[in-house]
Amino acid sequence: MVDEPRIARAVREILFAIGEDPEREGLLETPERVAEAYAQLFSGLAKEPARHLEGGFAEEARDLILIRDLPMASLCEHHLLPFTGKAHVGYVPNGRVAGFSELARVVEGYAKRPQLQERLTAQVADAVYEKLGSSGAIVVVEATHTCMTMRRAETTGSVAVTSAARGIFEEDAGRRAEAMALISGGRSGSR
Ligand SMILES: [Zn+2]
């Protein structure tokens, strides 16, 4: 459980530290509001996101299943500033298939922690590969990091792309290339 009163006390200290007056009207309830927001944004810490893949349903499909453009919003663990973007999750089932909404919940669960984009990508791939018991998993995350873009003008618009391949996608360059083509396909003109 997140200790909200403790966060509120710390935020009040930050306001003092930057030379602000936490007693002025606009800031009076800010510590409590930030505490409430952090409790939500870090709620993934108390959960095991991979549990969403324990169910699934039996299916003999053995072809690539790909869900593209899942929304992703997290906080970087180095600055506690948001990084936001999209996650693309592909896998080849081996007897069991997950609901699309379950895959979205896995991404969301790992995102709601102090995170690194690289680790988030690997955790989703491991969950889909190991928990779902798939033949292979491939995950690509594209994100903009506000710790870069808000502090340095020259990084505005830059996007960090991370990928993780497991199982057959790690072993077979052809299957990996096929999945990557589908992940990047249809995106031309989207930005
Ligand atoms: Zn950062």
mmCIF file of C-alpha atoms and ligand atoms in Angstrom, residues 76 78-79 147, ligand 1:
data_model
loop_
_atom_site.group_PDB
_atom_site.id
_atom_site.type_symbol
_atom_site.label_atom_id
_atom_site.label_comp_id
_atom_site.label_asym_id
_atom_site.label_seq_id
_atom_site.Cartn_x
_atom_site.Cartn_y
_atom_site.Cartn_z
ATOM 1 C CA CYS A 76 11.001 7.077 -15.298
ATOM 2 C CA HIS A 78 15.633 8.328 -12.633
ATOM 3 C CA HIS A 79 13.578 11.537 -12.480
ATOM 4 C CA CYS A 147 12.887 14.167 -18.501
HETATM 5 ZN ZN ZN B 1 14.349 10.189 -16.666
#
